[in-house]
Amino acid sequence: MIISMSDIICVTNRTLCGGDFTAKIADIAAAHPAAVILREKDLSERDYQALAAQALAVCRAYHTPCILHGFVNAAVLLNMPAIHLPLPILRRIPEEQKRFFHILGASCHSIEEAKEAQRLGCTYLTAGHIFPTACKKGAPGRGLDFLRAVCQEISIPVYAIGGIDETNIASVFRAGAKCACSMSGFMHCEDAAAYIDTLKKGRETHAI
C-alpha cells in the first residue's frame, strides 16, 4: 500500500514536458503526491534503468514513493519492489519474481481485466480512461459508471486515470476511487505544488 497524505498520483511522460526532466521530477517529488509512476515506455530497458536510478534518487530525497513501470528486470536490479505493469507483462512474469514486489499495479480497461489483475496478485490497479483525454484522442472516456462498477467488483484499491482535472476530480472519488492519477497536468505545469492545490480545491468545490 502507498502511505501518503495525498491521494493524487503523478504518471510521467517526459515527452510532454520541456526542459530538464530530472528537475521536473524534483519539483513533483517536492510537492509530495501519493506516488510518482515513472512511465517512460518508449525507452529501451537499459535507458529506462538509467533514468529510473536518477528518478529514484530524487524521489527518495523528498520521501515520495516512486513506482517503476513496465521493466521488471530493471526494477529488480535497482532493488525497487514497486512496479506498475500492463496486463500482458503481468500475465507472464514468474510467481517467484512477482513475489519480489510489495507494490504491484496493473492498467485495466474493463471489469474482467480488473478481476484478473486482482487474481494475479496486484495490490492496486488503475482504471481508465475515465474522461476524454488528449492522450487518447478521439476515444470516448469509459465514464464514471465504469469506474464505479470496477470499484464495486474488486477489493483492492482502484486509482482512476484519464482526463481528470479540477472540474471532475471529486466525481472519481465519489465513484469509489482511492486515488486520482494525472499525467499531462503534472508534465505541463510550472509548479507541481500549485497544481496539486488546484486539484484539491476542485475536489472540495465539487464535493457535493
mmCIF file with all atom_site columns, C-alpha atoms in Angstrom, residues 57-203:
data_model
loop_
_atom_site.group_PDB
_atom_site.id
_atom_site.type_symbol
_atom_site.label_atom_id
_atom_site.label_alt_id
_atom_site.label_comp_id
_atom_site.label_asym_id
_atom_site.label_entity_id
_atom_site.label_seq_id
_atom_site.pdbx_PDB_ins_code
_atom_site.Cartn_x
_atom_site.Cartn_y
_atom_site.Cartn_z
_atom_site.occupancy
_atom_site.B_iso_or_equiv
_atom_site.pdbx_formal_charge
_atom_site.auth_seq_id
_atom_site.auth_comp_id
_atom_site.auth_asym_id
_atom_site.auth_atom_id
_atom_site.pdbx_PDB_model_num
ATOM 1   C CA . ALA A 1 57  ? 17.318  9.094   -6.011  1.00 0.00 ? 57  ALA A CA 1
ATOM 2   C CA . VAL A 1 58  ? 15.300  12.290  -6.385  1.00 0.00 ? 58  VAL A CA 1
ATOM 3   C CA . CYS A 1 59  ? 12.086  10.771  -5.014  1.00 0.00 ? 59  CYS A CA 1
ATOM 4   C CA . ARG A 1 60  ? 13.895  9.257   -2.056  1.00 0.00 ? 60  ARG A CA 1
ATOM 5   C CA . ALA A 1 61  ? 15.414  12.637  -1.223  1.00 0.00 ? 61  ALA A CA 1
ATOM 6   C CA . TYR A 1 62  ? 11.881  14.020  -0.879  1.00 0.00 ? 62  TYR A CA 1
ATOM 7   C CA . HIS A 1 63  ? 10.426  10.855  0.724   1.00 0.00 ? 63  HIS A CA 1
ATOM 8   C CA . THR A 1 64  ? 7.988   10.490  -2.161  1.00 0.00 ? 64  THR A CA 1
ATOM 9   C CA . PRO A 1 65  ? 7.152   6.939   -3.299  1.00 0.00 ? 65  PRO A CA 1
ATOM 10  C CA . CYS A 1 66  ? 8.253   6.057   -6.816  1.00 0.00 ? 66  CYS A CA 1
ATOM 11  C CA . ILE A 1 67  ? 6.712   3.166   -8.754  1.00 0.00 ? 67  ILE A CA 1
ATOM 12  C CA . LEU A 1 68  ? 8.581   1.862   -11.774 1.00 0.00 ? 68  LEU A CA 1
ATOM 13  C CA . HIS A 1 69  ? 6.713   0.882   -14.920 1.00 0.00 ? 69  HIS A CA 1
ATOM 14  C CA . GLY A 1 70  ? 6.965   -1.989  -17.348 1.00 0.00 ? 70  GLY A CA 1
ATOM 15  C CA . PHE A 1 71  ? 10.574  -3.112  -16.973 1.00 0.00 ? 71  PHE A CA 1
ATOM 16  C CA . VAL A 1 72  ? 10.598  -5.901  -14.394 1.00 0.00 ? 72  VAL A CA 1
ATOM 17  C CA . ASN A 1 73  ? 14.306  -6.749  -14.612 1.00 0.00 ? 73  ASN A CA 1
ATOM 18  C CA . ALA A 1 74  ? 15.289  -3.096  -14.240 1.00 0.00 ? 74  ALA A CA 1
ATOM 19  C CA . ALA A 1 75  ? 13.181  -2.834  -11.079 1.00 0.00 ? 75  ALA A CA 1
ATOM 20  C CA . VAL A 1 76  ? 14.819  -5.946  -9.619  1.00 0.00 ? 76  VAL A CA 1
ATOM 21  C CA . LEU A 1 77  ? 18.327  -4.718  -10.465 1.00 0.00 ? 77  LEU A CA 1
ATOM 22  C CA . LEU A 1 78  ? 17.529  -1.372  -8.826  1.00 0.00 ? 78  LEU A CA 1
ATOM 23  C CA . ASN A 1 79  ? 16.107  -3.194  -5.790  1.00 0.00 ? 79  ASN A CA 1
ATOM 24  C CA . MET A 1 80  ? 12.817  -1.337  -6.188  1.00 0.00 ? 80  MET A CA 1
ATOM 25  C CA . PRO A 1 81  ? 9.909   -3.549  -5.058  1.00 0.00 ? 81  PRO A CA 1
ATOM 26  C CA . ALA A 1 82  ? 7.201   -1.323  -6.556  1.00 0.00 ? 82  ALA A CA 1
ATOM 27  C CA . ILE A 1 83  ? 6.116   -1.694  -10.176 1.00 0.00 ? 83  ILE A CA 1
ATOM 28  C CA . HIS A 1 84  ? 3.190   -0.997  -12.467 1.00 0.00 ? 84  HIS A CA 1
ATOM 29  C CA . LEU A 1 85  ? 2.653   -3.346  -15.405 1.00 0.00 ? 85  LEU A CA 1
ATOM 30  C CA . PRO A 1 86  ? 0.500   -3.704  -18.481 1.00 0.00 ? 86  PRO A CA 1
ATOM 31  C CA . LEU A 1 87  ? -1.560  -6.871  -18.124 1.00 0.00 ? 87  LEU A CA 1
ATOM 32  C CA . PRO A 1 88  ? 0.270   -8.789  -20.900 1.00 0.00 ? 88  PRO A CA 1
ATOM 33  C CA . ILE A 1 89  ? 3.531   -8.421  -18.951 1.00 0.00 ? 89  ILE A CA 1
ATOM 34  C CA . LEU A 1 90  ? 1.879   -9.200  -15.608 1.00 0.00 ? 90  LEU A CA 1
ATOM 35  C CA . ARG A 1 91  ? 0.459   -12.426 -17.044 1.00 0.00 ? 91  ARG A CA 1
ATOM 36  C CA . ARG A 1 92  ? 3.834   -13.837 -17.988 1.00 0.00 ? 92  ARG A CA 1
ATOM 37  C CA . ILE A 1 93  ? 6.184   -12.943 -15.144 1.00 0.00 ? 93  ILE A CA 1
ATOM 38  C CA . PRO A 1 94  ? 7.074   -15.945 -12.937 1.00 0.00 ? 94  PRO A CA 1
ATOM 39  C CA . GLU A 1 95  ? 5.495   -16.189 -9.497  1.00 0.00 ? 95  GLU A CA 1
ATOM 40  C CA . GLU A 1 96  ? 8.875   -16.147 -7.761  1.00 0.00 ? 96  GLU A CA 1
ATOM 41  C CA . GLN A 1 97  ? 9.733   -12.872 -9.482  1.00 0.00 ? 97  GLN A CA 1
ATOM 42  C CA . LYS A 1 98  ? 6.298   -11.454 -8.713  1.00 0.00 ? 98  LYS A CA 1
ATOM 43  C CA . ARG A 1 99  ? 6.873   -12.077 -5.005  1.00 0.00 ? 99  ARG A CA 1
ATOM 44  C CA . PHE A 1 100 ? 9.758   -9.582  -5.083  1.00 0.00 ? 100 PHE A CA 1
ATOM 45  C CA . PHE A 1 101 ? 7.263   -6.733  -5.451  1.00 0.00 ? 101 PHE A CA 1
ATOM 46  C CA . HIS A 1 102 ? 5.489   -5.358  -2.393  1.00 0.00 ? 102 HIS A CA 1
ATOM 47  C CA . ILE A 1 103 ? 3.557   -2.883  -4.533  1.00 0.00 ? 103 ILE A CA 1
ATOM 48  C CA . LEU A 1 104 ? 2.211   -4.347  -7.774  1.00 0.00 ? 104 LEU A CA 1
ATOM 49  C CA . GLY A 1 105 ? -0.165  -2.472  -10.039 1.00 0.00 ? 105 GLY A CA 1
ATOM 50  C CA . ALA A 1 106 ? -1.718  -3.033  -13.443 1.00 0.00 ? 106 ALA A CA 1
ATOM 51  C CA . SER A 1 107 ? -3.550  -0.970  -16.051 1.00 0.00 ? 107 SER A CA 1
ATOM 52  C CA . CYS A 1 108 ? -7.117  -2.178  -16.557 1.00 0.00 ? 108 CYS A CA 1
ATOM 53  C CA . HIS A 1 109 ? -9.717  -1.155  -19.113 1.00 0.00 ? 109 HIS A CA 1
ATOM 54  C CA . SER A 1 110 ? -12.617 -3.488  -18.253 1.00 0.00 ? 110 SER A CA 1
ATOM 55  C CA . ILE A 1 111 ? -14.170 -5.175  -15.233 1.00 0.00 ? 111 ILE A CA 1
ATOM 56  C CA . GLU A 1 112 ? -12.814 -8.507  -16.467 1.00 0.00 ? 112 GLU A CA 1
ATOM 57  C CA . GLU A 1 113 ? -9.283  -7.126  -16.596 1.00 0.00 ? 113 GLU A CA 1
ATOM 58  C CA . ALA A 1 114 ? -9.677  -5.678  -13.109 1.00 0.00 ? 114 ALA A CA 1
ATOM 59  C CA . LYS A 1 115 ? -10.751 -9.052  -11.736 1.00 0.00 ? 115 LYS A CA 1
ATOM 60  C CA . GLU A 1 116 ? -7.827  -10.706 -13.500 1.00 0.00 ? 116 GLU A CA 1
ATOM 61  C CA . ALA A 1 117 ? -5.359  -8.189  -12.079 1.00 0.00 ? 117 ALA A CA 1
ATOM 62  C CA . GLN A 1 118 ? -6.643  -8.926  -8.592  1.00 0.00 ? 118 GLN A CA 1
ATOM 63  C CA . ARG A 1 119 ? -6.335  -12.688 -9.159  1.00 0.00 ? 119 ARG A CA 1
ATOM 64  C CA . LEU A 1 120 ? -2.767  -12.198 -10.376 1.00 0.00 ? 120 LEU A CA 1
ATOM 65  C CA . GLY A 1 121 ? -1.777  -10.600 -7.084  1.00 0.00 ? 121 GLY A CA 1
ATOM 66  C CA . CYS A 1 122 ? -1.982  -6.869  -7.720  1.00 0.00 ? 122 CYS A CA 1
ATOM 67  C CA . THR A 1 123 ? -2.090  -4.618  -4.683  1.00 0.00 ? 123 THR A CA 1
ATOM 68  C CA . TYR A 1 124 ? -3.835  -1.866  -6.683  1.00 0.00 ? 124 TYR A CA 1
ATOM 69  C CA . LEU A 1 125 ? -4.906  -1.120  -10.245 1.00 0.00 ? 125 LEU A CA 1
ATOM 70  C CA . THR A 1 126 ? -5.553  1.852   -12.467 1.00 0.00 ? 126 THR A CA 1
ATOM 71  C CA . ALA A 1 127 ? -8.881  2.021   -14.278 1.00 0.00 ? 127 ALA A CA 1
ATOM 72  C CA . GLY A 1 128 ? -9.335  4.181   -17.313 1.00 0.00 ? 128 GLY A CA 1
ATOM 73  C CA . HIS A 1 129 ? -9.503  6.156   -19.228 1.00 0.00 ? 129 HIS A CA 1
ATOM 74  C CA . ILE A 1 130 ? -12.413 7.711   -17.358 1.00 0.00 ? 130 ILE A CA 1
ATOM 75  C CA . PHE A 1 131 ? -12.849 11.001  -19.234 1.00 0.00 ? 131 PHE A CA 1
ATOM 76  C CA . PRO A 1 132 ? -11.823 12.052  -22.751 1.00 0.00 ? 132 PRO A CA 1
ATOM 77  C CA . THR A 1 133 ? -8.142  12.927  -22.868 1.00 0.00 ? 133 THR A CA 1
ATOM 78  C CA . ALA A 1 134 ? -5.647  14.219  -25.406 1.00 0.00 ? 134 ALA A CA 1
ATOM 79  C CA . CYS A 1 135 ? -3.534  11.128  -24.763 1.00 0.00 ? 135 CYS A CA 1
ATOM 80  C CA . LYS A 1 136 ? -6.384  9.013   -26.214 1.00 0.00 ? 136 LYS A CA 1
ATOM 81  C CA . LYS A 1 137 ? -7.512  11.470  -28.869 1.00 0.00 ? 137 LYS A CA 1
ATOM 82  C CA . GLY A 1 138 ? -10.877 10.596  -30.372 1.00 0.00 ? 138 GLY A CA 1
ATOM 83  C CA . ALA A 1 139 ? -11.604 7.780   -27.914 1.00 0.00 ? 139 ALA A CA 1
ATOM 84  C CA . PRO A 1 140 ? -14.559 8.426   -25.587 1.00 0.00 ? 140 PRO A CA 1
ATOM 85  C CA . GLY A 1 141 ? -13.960 8.032   -21.878 1.00 0.00 ? 141 GLY A CA 1
ATOM 86  C CA . ARG A 1 142 ? -15.264 4.883   -20.215 1.00 0.00 ? 142 ARG A CA 1
ATOM 87  C CA . GLY A 1 143 ? -17.072 7.049   -17.714 1.00 0.00 ? 143 GLY A CA 1
ATOM 88  C CA . LEU A 1 144 ? -17.975 7.095   -14.064 1.00 0.00 ? 144 LEU A CA 1
ATOM 89  C CA . ASP A 1 145 ? -20.363 4.132   -14.299 1.00 0.00 ? 145 ASP A CA 1
ATOM 90  C CA . PHE A 1 146 ? -17.427 2.012   -15.459 1.00 0.00 ? 146 PHE A CA 1
ATOM 91  C CA . LEU A 1 147 ? -15.246 3.272   -12.621 1.00 0.00 ? 147 LEU A CA 1
ATOM 92  C CA . ARG A 1 148 ? -17.991 2.676   -10.075 1.00 0.00 ? 148 ARG A CA 1
ATOM 93  C CA . ALA A 1 149 ? -18.538 -0.873  -11.320 1.00 0.00 ? 149 ALA A CA 1
ATOM 94  C CA . VAL A 1 150 ? -14.816 -1.696  -11.099 1.00 0.00 ? 150 VAL A CA 1
ATOM 95  C CA . CYS A 1 151 ? -14.639 -0.318  -7.563  1.00 0.00 ? 151 CYS A CA 1
ATOM 96  C CA . GLN A 1 152 ? -17.643 -2.419  -6.544  1.00 0.00 ? 152 GLN A CA 1
ATOM 97  C CA . GLU A 1 153 ? -16.379 -5.648  -8.120  1.00 0.00 ? 153 GLU A CA 1
ATOM 98  C CA . ILE A 1 154 ? -12.904 -5.845  -6.595  1.00 0.00 ? 154 ILE A CA 1
ATOM 99  C CA . SER A 1 155 ? -11.409 -5.423  -3.132  1.00 0.00 ? 155 SER A CA 1
ATOM 100 C CA . ILE A 1 156 ? -8.022  -3.844  -3.942  1.00 0.00 ? 156 ILE A CA 1
ATOM 101 C CA . PRO A 1 157 ? -7.674  -0.051  -4.316  1.00 0.00 ? 157 PRO A CA 1
ATOM 102 C CA . VAL A 1 158 ? -8.673  1.425   -7.661  1.00 0.00 ? 158 VAL A CA 1
ATOM 103 C CA . TYR A 1 159 ? -6.880  4.503   -8.996  1.00 0.00 ? 159 TYR A CA 1
ATOM 104 C CA . ALA A 1 160 ? -8.766  6.478   -11.636 1.00 0.00 ? 160 ALA A CA 1
ATOM 105 C CA . ILE A 1 161 ? -6.866  7.742   -14.673 1.00 0.00 ? 161 ILE A CA 1
ATOM 106 C CA . GLY A 1 162 ? -7.650  9.663   -17.837 1.00 0.00 ? 162 GLY A CA 1
ATOM 107 C CA . GLY A 1 163 ? -8.820  13.237  -18.338 1.00 0.00 ? 163 GLY A CA 1
ATOM 108 C CA . ILE A 1 164 ? -9.035  14.056  -14.637 1.00 0.00 ? 164 ILE A CA 1
ATOM 109 C CA . ASP A 1 165 ? -8.849  17.745  -13.747 1.00 0.00 ? 165 ASP A CA 1
ATOM 110 C CA . GLU A 1 166 ? -10.110 20.138  -11.081 1.00 0.00 ? 166 GLU A CA 1
ATOM 111 C CA . THR A 1 167 ? -13.640 20.131  -12.545 1.00 0.00 ? 167 THR A CA 1
ATOM 112 C CA . ASN A 1 168 ? -14.238 16.388  -12.334 1.00 0.00 ? 168 ASN A CA 1
ATOM 113 C CA . ILE A 1 169 ? -11.801 15.041  -9.741  1.00 0.00 ? 169 ILE A CA 1
ATOM 114 C CA . ALA A 1 170 ? -14.449 14.987  -6.995  1.00 0.00 ? 170 ALA A CA 1
ATOM 115 C CA . SER A 1 171 ? -16.628 12.666  -9.072  1.00 0.00 ? 171 SER A CA 1
ATOM 116 C CA . VAL A 1 172 ? -13.984 9.926   -9.326  1.00 0.00 ? 172 VAL A CA 1
ATOM 117 C CA . PHE A 1 173 ? -13.677 9.797   -5.560  1.00 0.00 ? 173 PHE A CA 1
ATOM 118 C CA . ARG A 1 174 ? -17.454 9.692   -5.191  1.00 0.00 ? 174 ARG A CA 1
ATOM 119 C CA . ALA A 1 175 ? -17.400 6.722   -7.579  1.00 0.00 ? 175 ALA A CA 1
ATOM 120 C CA . GLY A 1 176 ? -15.070 4.851   -5.225  1.00 0.00 ? 176 GLY A CA 1
ATOM 121 C CA . ALA A 1 177 ? -11.542 5.588   -6.471  1.00 0.00 ? 177 ALA A CA 1
ATOM 122 C CA . LYS A 1 178 ? -8.860  5.700   -3.784  1.00 0.00 ? 178 LYS A CA 1
ATOM 123 C CA . CYS A 1 179 ? -6.516  7.915   -5.811  1.00 0.00 ? 179 CYS A CA 1
ATOM 124 C CA . ALA A 1 180 ? -6.679  10.054  -8.926  1.00 0.00 ? 180 ALA A CA 1
ATOM 125 C CA . CYS A 1 181 ? -3.865  9.905   -11.479 1.00 0.00 ? 181 CYS A CA 1
ATOM 126 C CA . SER A 1 182 ? -2.703  12.766  -13.671 1.00 0.00 ? 182 SER A CA 1
ATOM 127 C CA . MET A 1 183 ? -0.136  12.823  -16.453 1.00 0.00 ? 183 MET A CA 1
ATOM 128 C CA . SER A 1 184 ? -0.387  15.893  -18.688 1.00 0.00 ? 184 SER A CA 1
ATOM 129 C CA . GLY A 1 185 ? -1.340  18.186  -15.820 1.00 0.00 ? 185 GLY A CA 1
ATOM 130 C CA . PHE A 1 186 ? 1.872   17.387  -13.976 1.00 0.00 ? 186 PHE A CA 1
ATOM 131 C CA . MET A 1 187 ? 4.002   17.370  -17.101 1.00 0.00 ? 187 MET A CA 1
ATOM 132 C CA . HIS A 1 188 ? 2.747   20.758  -18.313 1.00 0.00 ? 188 HIS A CA 1
ATOM 133 C CA . CYS A 1 189 ? 2.529   22.651  -15.015 1.00 0.00 ? 189 CYS A CA 1
ATOM 134 C CA . GLU A 1 190 ? 5.241   25.047  -13.879 1.00 0.00 ? 190 GLU A CA 1
ATOM 135 C CA . ASP A 1 191 ? 4.654   24.375  -10.167 1.00 0.00 ? 191 ASP A CA 1
ATOM 136 C CA . ALA A 1 192 ? 3.592   20.897  -9.071  1.00 0.00 ? 192 ALA A CA 1
ATOM 137 C CA . ALA A 1 193 ? 2.602   22.009  -5.566  1.00 0.00 ? 193 ALA A CA 1
ATOM 138 C CA . ALA A 1 194 ? 0.290   24.681  -7.002  1.00 0.00 ? 194 ALA A CA 1
ATOM 139 C CA . TYR A 1 195 ? -1.151  22.124  -9.445  1.00 0.00 ? 195 TYR A CA 1
ATOM 140 C CA . ILE A 1 196 ? -1.926  19.683  -6.620  1.00 0.00 ? 196 ILE A CA 1
ATOM 141 C CA . ASP A 1 197 ? -3.555  22.507  -4.665  1.00 0.00 ? 197 ASP A CA 1
ATOM 142 C CA . THR A 1 198 ? -5.727  23.274  -7.693  1.00 0.00 ? 198 THR A CA 1
ATOM 143 C CA . LEU A 1 199 ? -6.884  19.665  -7.842  1.00 0.00 ? 199 LEU A CA 1
ATOM 144 C CA . LYS A 1 200 ? -7.570  19.582  -4.114  1.00 0.00 ? 200 LYS A CA 1
ATOM 145 C CA . LYS A 1 201 ? -9.565  22.812  -4.263  1.00 0.00 ? 201 LYS A CA 1
ATOM 146 C CA . GLY A 1 202 ? -11.502 21.460  -7.221  1.00 0.00 ? 202 GLY A CA 1
ATOM 147 C CA . ARG A 1 203 ? -12.332 18.361  -5.240  1.00 0.00 ? 203 ARG A CA 1
#
